[in-house]
Structure formats: structure tokens, C-alpha cells
Amino acid sequence: MSRAYNFSPGPAMLPEPVLRQAQATMLEFGDAGASILEISHRGPGFIAVAAQAEADLRTLLSIPDDYAVLFTAGGATTVQALLPLNFARPGQAADYVVSGHWGKTALKQAAPCADARIAASSEAGGFRDLPSRAAWRLSPDAAYVHVTANETIHGVEWRDIPDAGSAPLIADFSSSIASEPLDVTKFGAIYAGAQKNLGPVGITVLIVRRDLLAREGQPRAPIFDYRAQANADSMLNTPPSWNWYVLGLTVKWMLDEGGVTEFARRNARKAALLYAAIDGSGGYYRNEVAPAARSRMNVPFFLHDPALDAAFLSQAKLAGLVALKGHRVLGGMRASLYNAMPEAGVQALVDFMQEFQTRHG
């Protein structure tokens, strides 16, 4: 079997050592006599797995004790719908800084349960840049301010998210979490779907300041109450145990590789390599994002002639480079460079791009 370099935005490439370890324990986990897929989530075997995953994540991201860590089923969009239920009073304003497709999605999910307001938006410019802090119009009574740290589709990224004032800042870090050091204390809450940098699809991490959990919020079923989930160690109901297990393996792999400081170095090199190839192509390839706002994780780019897109994708696949098709919102190409993508994969893509330009230029 020959594994390709997988540039998918999610479900994304997982580290091969993690996949092999998961494969080795698929049939029998430890001395359980059964797969981890089959053992009780309330038994000591899985309780130890869950506790270790949380401890390792706290170490990886330097999460203080005054923040709870929840592992919830579903994706980031589910969290977006539950944020106002848990942290806003009925009818209370919640401010949203919209920098791309997923920022708009977060606003849409919150709208039925809060007075969701657009504090700033870069949509008029096609989401090619970030809204300047001076342009933010924050509500004095906002329950929180929401930002999307990295826009997977439009390829813009906040590297230093501005202060939000008196309201707690809540950020969707789905596609950039654990890619570089992060000061968790700047945020009231951080959440991330695991399927990009943390593990497989189907589980989400929510890191939330404990004082926010004390908010009354709005009427909601216990299963949607983050206080109840925290009190039950994320096991109010049966959790996605396999996903949680693989997430734990992925976090441990990142620690073994040197942690977020090492991945920050790797990710900076990978992004610089690809952007240099695009910018140095003489216009054959182009990225339309303002340079200061360019994402390290997701790089959308376009060929000078869209008629060549199909040939580019088919030939890239033959070269062992897959999942490069851009999102339908933008078209073109997109290369996602998450932690599991080695620099050799980006170099292979750059080499292919240069060869393709030579053949078809």
C-alpha cells in the first residue's frame, strides 16, 4: 500500500504512527480481551484513556486549571448552536466578527437563540483580509464576542486576535488549534472540531473558563448543558469513545514530536514554501488573500486558466497528491497543511506545481 500526501481540509491527514497504533489495538485493547470500540466507557480502561487524553491536551496547550476541558460528540457547528444557550440570557446580544464562510455559519447557528450581531465583517472584500480592530462595533451588553481564528475555505487567519473588551472572547480554532503556542487565558472559551489537527471526525474539544459555566444561560435540555457535561466528565451520555481514543493518541504524538513550539516551526516552513511557489510563479498561480492575513493551515490558490483545473487535479492524483480541489464556494485549489502533513509533502506539491507549469505554461 502506498499512502498519498493528503491535503484534505477535513477529515484530514492523520499521523501514520497514530494510525498504526490505533490499528494495532483495534482487535484487543490492553488486557481487556476486546476492542476499545467494545468496552464500556464507564469502565476503568476507558476512564484511564479519557483522563490521559485530557491531561496530555492540557500539557500540549498549557491549559490552566480554571478552565474546563470538554470532549463532545459532533462538530464545531454543534458548539456554535449551543454557545448562546449556555452563555447568553434570552434575548441578550452576542457579537460576531465575520471573516469568512465559517464565521457566517457561526452567526447563523446562534441567530435563533440570541440577538446575534455582526460586529465587523470583511465580506465586502470577498473575505480576502481580516476586519481591522478599529472597525469592530461591539455591543456594550454583549454576552460574548465570537471570532473564527482560521477560515478553512477562504484561507485567512488571525495570528494575534485583538482584545474584545469587557465581554469574553470565544474563538473557533478548529483548523489551527495546536499549530503554534496559544495563550488560552485571553479567551473565555475555545472550541475545535478534531478532524483537522487533533484527530478524527466526530468529536469536538471545548476549553471553557469555569466562571462562564456558572452562567444561567437559557432553558435547555441537560444533554445540551455544558455545566452538566463538565460535571459528568463529558460522559453525560455515551461518548464517541473510539474518536476520543484516537484524539488522545494524536495529542501524545504531538507531545512526543516536540509540542506546539516545534509544530509552529514546521508549519511556518511549510506555509512559506508553498506561498513562495505561488508568488514566484509569475502569475501562473495566485493567492488572493492579503499577505498579512494568509493562513498557515489552508492555502487556496488559482491557476491562471481555470480550464486547466481538471488536468491539474488528475495529474496531481497520479503524482500521489490528493484532495487539492478547492471548496465550491471559491473553486480553484486548496492545500491544507495541518500538523500531520510533513514538509516532504509540501515539497512534493511545489515540485509538481513547477513541473505542471513547465508542461502546460
C-alpha positions as semicolon CSV with decimal commas, in nm:
position;residue;x (nm);y (nm);z (nm)
1;M;0,000;0,000;0,000
2;S;0,126;0,348;-0,087
3;R;-0,020;0,637;0,109
4;A;-0,065;0,963;-0,078
5;Y;0,001;1,308;0,058
6;N;-0,349;1,406;0,165
7;F;-0,419;1,782;0,152
8;S;-0,782;1,744;0,261
9;P;-0,923;2,025;0,479
10;G;-1,104;1,767;0,693
11;P;-1,142;1,489;0,766
12;A;-0,772;1,548;0,731
13;M;-0,449;1,355;0,721
14;L;-0,364;1,177;1,046
15;P;-0,009;1,093;1,156
16;E;0,088;0,749;1,031
17;P;0,226;0,640;1,372
18;V;-0,115;0,719;1,523
19;L;-0,296;0,517;1,257
20;R;-0,064;0,222;1,310
21;Q;-0,107;0,232;1,687
22;A;-0,483;0,253;1,650
23;Q;-0,472;-0,039;1,406
24;A;-0,266;-0,247;1,647
25;T;-0,521;-0,203;1,927
26;M;-0,833;-0,232;1,713
27;L;-0,894;-0,600;1,791
28;E;-0,782;-0,603;2,152
29;F;-0,713;-0,312;2,384
30;G;-0,461;-0,391;2,657
31;D;-0,575;-0,694;2,853
32;A;-0,944;-0,619;2,801
33;G;-0,996;-0,915;2,571
34;A;-1,196;-0,683;2,346
35;S;-1,154;-0,382;2,123
36;I;-1,168;-0,035;2,274
37;L;-1,471;0,003;2,048
38;E;-1,643;-0,264;2,257
39;I;-1,552;-0,182;2,615
40;S;-1,767;0,028;2,846
41;H;-1,695;0,398;2,857
42;R;-1,759;0,376;3,231
43;G;-1,506;0,101;3,287
44;P;-1,157;0,167;3,426
45;G;-0,990;0,102;3,089
46;F;-1,165;0,380;2,904
47;I;-1,176;0,613;3,204
48;A;-0,795;0,599;3,205
49;V;-0,784;0,673;2,830
50;A;-1,011;0,976;2,871
51;A;-0,821;1,111;3,170
52;Q;-0,486;1,075;2,992
53;A;-0,619;1,248;2,679
54;E;-0,730;1,546;2,888
55;A;-0,403;1,559;3,083
56;D;-0,199;1,548;2,762
57;L;-0,412;1,815;2,595
58;R;-0,371;2,038;2,900
59;T;0,006;1,993;2,873
60;L;0,013;2,049;2,496
61;L;-0,188;2,371;2,510
62;S;-0,084;2,491;2,859
63;I;-0,448;2,496;2,976
64;P;-0,486;2,644;3,328
65;D;-0,684;2,469;3,600
66;D;-0,954;2,736;3,595
67;Y;-1,059;2,612;3,250
68;A;-1,270;2,301;3,199
69;V;-1,200;2,072;2,903
70;L;-1,499;1,902;2,744
71;F;-1,495;1,634;2,475
72;T;-1,830;1,643;2,298
73;A;-1,990;1,448;2,015
74;G;-2,047;1,619;1,683
75;G;-1,858;1,904;1,524
76;A;-1,785;2,271;1,578
77;T;-2,118;2,369;1,420
78;T;-2,298;2,196;1,707
79;V;-2,097;2,402;1,955
80;Q;-2,188;2,717;1,764
81;A;-2,557;2,642;1,817
82;L;-2,506;2,574;2,188
83;L;-2,293;2,878;2,274
84;P;-2,586;3,122;2,315
85;L;-2,792;2,861;2,501
86;N;-2,519;2,821;2,759
87;F;-2,364;3,166;2,781
88;A;-2,629;3,425;2,686
89;R;-2,950;3,529;2,855
90;P;-3,270;3,511;2,649
91;G;-3,258;3,798;2,400
92;Q;-2,909;3,909;2,502
93;A;-2,676;4,034;2,230
94;A;-2,382;3,828;2,110
95;D;-2,124;3,993;1,883
96;Y;-1,971;3,813;1,582
97;V;-1,664;3,918;1,389
98;V;-1,715;3,757;1,048
99;S;-1,402;3,685;0,845
100;G;-1,522;3,404;0,618
101;H;-1,766;3,124;0,549
102;W;-1,738;2,963;0,894
103;G;-1,777;3,294;1,071
104;K;-2,104;3,338;0,882
105;T;-2,203;2,984;0,980
106;A;-2,137;3,057;1,348
107;L;-2,358;3,366;1,325
108;K;-2,634;3,167;1,156
109;Q;-2,627;2,895;1,421
110;A;-2,654;3,148;1,703
111;A;-2,931;3,360;1,549
112;P;-3,231;3,153;1,669
113;C;-3,120;3,177;2,033
114;A;-2,960;3,519;2,069
115;D;-2,956;3,870;1,933
116;A;-2,662;3,777;1,709
117;R;-2,500;4,093;1,580
118;I;-2,230;4,144;1,318
119;A;-1,965;4,345;1,498
120;A;-1,743;4,352;1,189
121;S;-1,720;4,174;0,855
122;S;-1,478;4,151;0,566
123;E;-1,737;4,006;0,328
124;A;-1,747;4,318;0,111
125;G;-1,387;4,248;0,012
126;G;-1,455;3,883;-0,060
127;F;-1,307;3,773;0,274
128;R;-0,956;3,835;0,142
129;D;-0,849;4,020;0,456
130;L;-0,939;4,043;0,825
131;P;-1,165;4,313;0,973
132;S;-0,941;4,568;1,144
133;R;-0,991;4,609;1,518
134;A;-1,079;4,974;1,458
135;A;-1,378;4,860;1,253
136;W;-1,526;4,642;1,529
137;R;-1,855;4,778;1,663
138;L;-1,906;4,594;1,990
139;S;-2,230;4,592;2,188
140;P;-2,196;4,719;2,546
141;D;-2,425;4,441;2,671
142;A;-2,286;4,151;2,463
143;A;-2,273;3,810;2,627
144;Y;-1,955;3,734;2,435
145;V;-1,759;3,822;2,121
146;H;-1,704;3,540;1,872
147;V;-1,423;3,511;1,617
148;T;-1,308;3,236;1,381
149;A;-0,934;3,200;1,429
150;N;-0,872;3,043;1,089
151;E;-1,106;3,033;0,792
152;T;-1,060;2,693;0,627
153;I;-1,226;2,792;0,300
154;H;-1,111;3,149;0,245
155;G;-0,761;3,096;0,382
156;V;-0,737;3,387;0,626
157;E;-0,602;3,352;0,979
158;W;-0,587;3,565;1,291
159;R;-0,233;3,533;1,427
160;D;-0,296;3,777;1,711
161;I;-0,666;3,805;1,787
162;P;-0,745;4,155;1,922
163;D;-0,877;4,215;2,271
164;A;-1,256;4,214;2,283
165;G;-1,300;4,446;2,576
166;S;-1,519;4,352;2,871
167;A;-1,706;4,067;2,703
168;P;-1,540;3,724;2,699
169;L;-1,382;3,627;2,369
170;I;-1,492;3,292;2,222
171;A;-1,299;3,151;1,928
172;D;-1,340;2,868;1,679
173;F;-0,992;2,718;1,648
174;S;-1,099;2,410;1,452
175;S;-0,836;2,436;1,181
176;S;-0,547;2,596;1,367
177;I;-0,554;2,458;1,721
178;A;-0,219;2,316;1,840
179;S;-0,041;2,457;1,534
180;E;0,155;2,708;1,743
181;P;0,167;2,830;2,106
182;L;-0,160;2,982;2,226
183;D;-0,239;3,191;2,534
184;V;-0,562;3,028;2,646
185;T;-0,616;3,291;2,915
186;K;-0,703;3,552;2,651
187;F;-1,027;3,363;2,582
188;G;-1,345;3,283;2,764
189;A;-1,374;2,970;2,553
190;I;-1,200;2,794;2,266
191;Y;-1,351;2,513;2,064
192;A;-1,231;2,294;1,780
193;G;-1,360;2,009;1,572
194;A;-1,091;1,742;1,600
195;Q;-1,077;1,639;1,236
196;K;-0,804;1,879;1,126
197;N;-0,523;1,890;1,383
198;L;-0,643;1,685;1,680
199;G;-0,775;1,354;1,549
200;P;-1,070;1,200;1,366
201;V;-1,406;1,348;1,277
202;G;-1,692;1,309;1,524
203;I;-1,553;1,465;1,840
204;T;-1,502;1,828;1,943
205;V;-1,293;1,987;2,215
206;L;-1,433;2,279;2,416
207;I;-1,199;2,462;2,653
208;V;-1,407;2,696;2,867
209;R;-1,335;2,921;3,164
210;R;-1,517;2,781;3,464
211;D;-1,681;3,111;3,556
212;L;-1,862;3,106;3,220
213;L;-2,003;2,764;3,305
214;A;-2,168;2,928;3,606
215;R;-2,386;3,141;3,378
216;E;-2,753;3,053;3,382
217;G;-2,789;3,075;3,006
218;Q;-3,123;2,974;2,858
219;P;-3,365;2,685;2,908
220;R;-3,209;2,375;2,752
221;A;-3,211;2,001;2,782
222;P;-2,946;1,861;3,019
223;I;-2,764;1,700;2,728
224;F;-2,703;2,049;2,585
225;D;-2,593;2,195;2,918
226;Y;-2,215;2,237;2,933
227;R;-2,230;2,255;3,314
228;A;-2,382;1,909;3,323
229;Q;-2,127;1,781;3,073
230;A;-1,841;1,920;3,282
231;N;-1,979;1,767;3,600
232;A;-2,004;1,430;3,423
233;D;-1,650;1,445;3,277
234;S;-1,801;1,463;2,926
235;M;-1,982;1,135;2,983
236;L;-2,337;1,251;3,043
237;N;-2,425;1,004;2,771
238;T;-2,215;0,750;2,579
239;P;-1,929;0,946;2,420
240;P;-1,764;0,874;2,081
241;S;-1,509;0,653;2,256
242;W;-1,305;0,549;1,951
243;N;-1,271;0,911;1,836
244;W;-1,169;1,016;2,186
245;Y;-0,908;0,739;2,197
246;V;-0,755;0,836;1,861
247;L;-0,759;1,202;1,964
248;G;-0,557;1,103;2,270
249;L;-0,306;0,917;2,054
250;T;-0,272;1,220;1,826
251;V;-0,212;1,460;2,115
252;K;0,050;1,228;2,262
253;W;0,220;1,208;1,920
254;M;0,237;1,588;1,905
255;L;0,395;1,598;2,251
256;D;0,649;1,335;2,151
257;E;0,735;1,538;1,839
258;G;0,818;1,847;2,044
259;G;0,481;2,008;2,113
260;V;0,332;2,326;1,973
261;T;0,663;2,512;1,961
262;E;0,806;2,255;1,723
263;F;0,492;2,244;1,512
264;A;0,494;2,623;1,487
265;R;0,838;2,599;1,327
266;R;0,730;2,321;1,091
267;N;0,410;2,495;0,991
268;A;0,589;2,823;0,923
269;R;0,834;2,646;0,693
270;K;0,561;2,457;0,507
271;A;0,347;2,765;0,451
272;A;0,644;2,975;0,340
273;L;0,746;2,707;0,092
274;L;0,405;2,691;-0,073
275;Y;0,340;3,067;-0,077
276;A;0,683;3,125;-0,229
277;A;0,600;2,883;-0,510
278;I;0,269;3,060;-0,576
279;D;0,412;3,412;-0,561
280;G;0,714;3,314;-0,767
281;S;0,517;3,157;-1,050
282;G;0,487;3,479;-1,248
283;G;0,110;3,480;-1,217
284;Y;0,061;3,119;-1,328
285;Y;-0,070;3,053;-0,976
286;R;-0,217;3,315;-0,748
287;N;-0,340;3,350;-0,392
288;E;-0,581;3,639;-0,340
289;V;-0,552;3,682;0,038
290;A;-0,379;3,989;0,180
291;P;-0,028;3,867;0,272
292;A;-0,059;3,967;0,639
293;A;-0,381;3,764;0,673
294;R;-0,267;3,449;0,492
295;S;-0,342;3,123;0,669
296;R;-0,062;2,879;0,750
297;M;-0,312;2,594;0,760
298;N;-0,524;2,635;0,446
299;V;-0,383;2,779;0,125
300;P;-0,636;2,845;-0,153
301;F;-0,485;2,916;-0,493
302;F;-0,596;2,952;-0,853
303;L;-0,442;2,863;-1,187
304;H;-0,417;3,143;-1,440
305;D;-0,653;2,945;-1,666
306;P;-0,943;2,761;-1,493
307;A;-0,967;2,533;-1,797
308;L;-0,655;2,362;-1,663
309;D;-0,808;2,281;-1,324
310;A;-0,924;1,930;-1,415
311;A;-0,587;1,838;-1,564
312;F;-0,407;1,976;-1,258
313;L;-0,617;1,767;-1,019
314;S;-0,599;1,444;-1,219
315;Q;-0,224;1,470;-1,272
316;A;-0,168;1,564;-0,909
317;K;-0,351;1,250;-0,801
318;L;-0,127;1,039;-1,026
319;A;0,168;1,206;-0,854
320;G;0,036;1,099;-0,511
321;L;-0,112;1,437;-0,417
322;V;-0,482;1,416;-0,330
323;A;-0,771;1,632;-0,205
324;L;-0,648;1,955;-0,366
325;K;-0,980;2,065;-0,514
326;G;-1,096;2,398;-0,374
327;H;-1,422;2,441;-0,189
328;R;-1,727;2,501;-0,407
329;V;-1,763;2,850;-0,254
330;L;-1,433;2,960;-0,412
331;G;-1,333;2,699;-0,668
332;G;-0,971;2,664;-0,771
333;M;-0,736;2,467;-0,550
334;R;-0,672;2,442;-0,178
335;A;-0,388;2,277;0,011
336;S;-0,436;2,215;0,382
337;L;-0,109;2,196;0,576
338;Y;-0,207;2,068;0,918
339;N;0,037;1,926;1,173
340;A;0,032;1,575;1,026
341;M;0,139;1,697;0,680
342;P;0,518;1,655;0,655
343;E;0,736;1,913;0,486
344;A;0,821;1,648;0,227
345;G;0,456;1,650;0,121
346;V;0,458;2,026;0,064
347;Q;0,785;1,997;-0,125
348;A;0,629;1,729;-0,345
349;L;0,336;1,961;-0,418
350;V;0,565;2,253;-0,501
351;D;0,772;2,033;-0,733
352;F;0,457;1,914;-0,906
353;M;0,326;2,270;-0,946
354;Q;0,650;2,378;-1,110
355;E;0,653;2,075;-1,340
356;F;0,288;2,133;-1,432
357;Q;0,363;2,495;-1,519
358;T;0,653;2,384;-1,740
359;R;0,437;2,129;-1,922
360;H;0,128;2,347;-1,962
361;G;0,268;2,701;-1,950
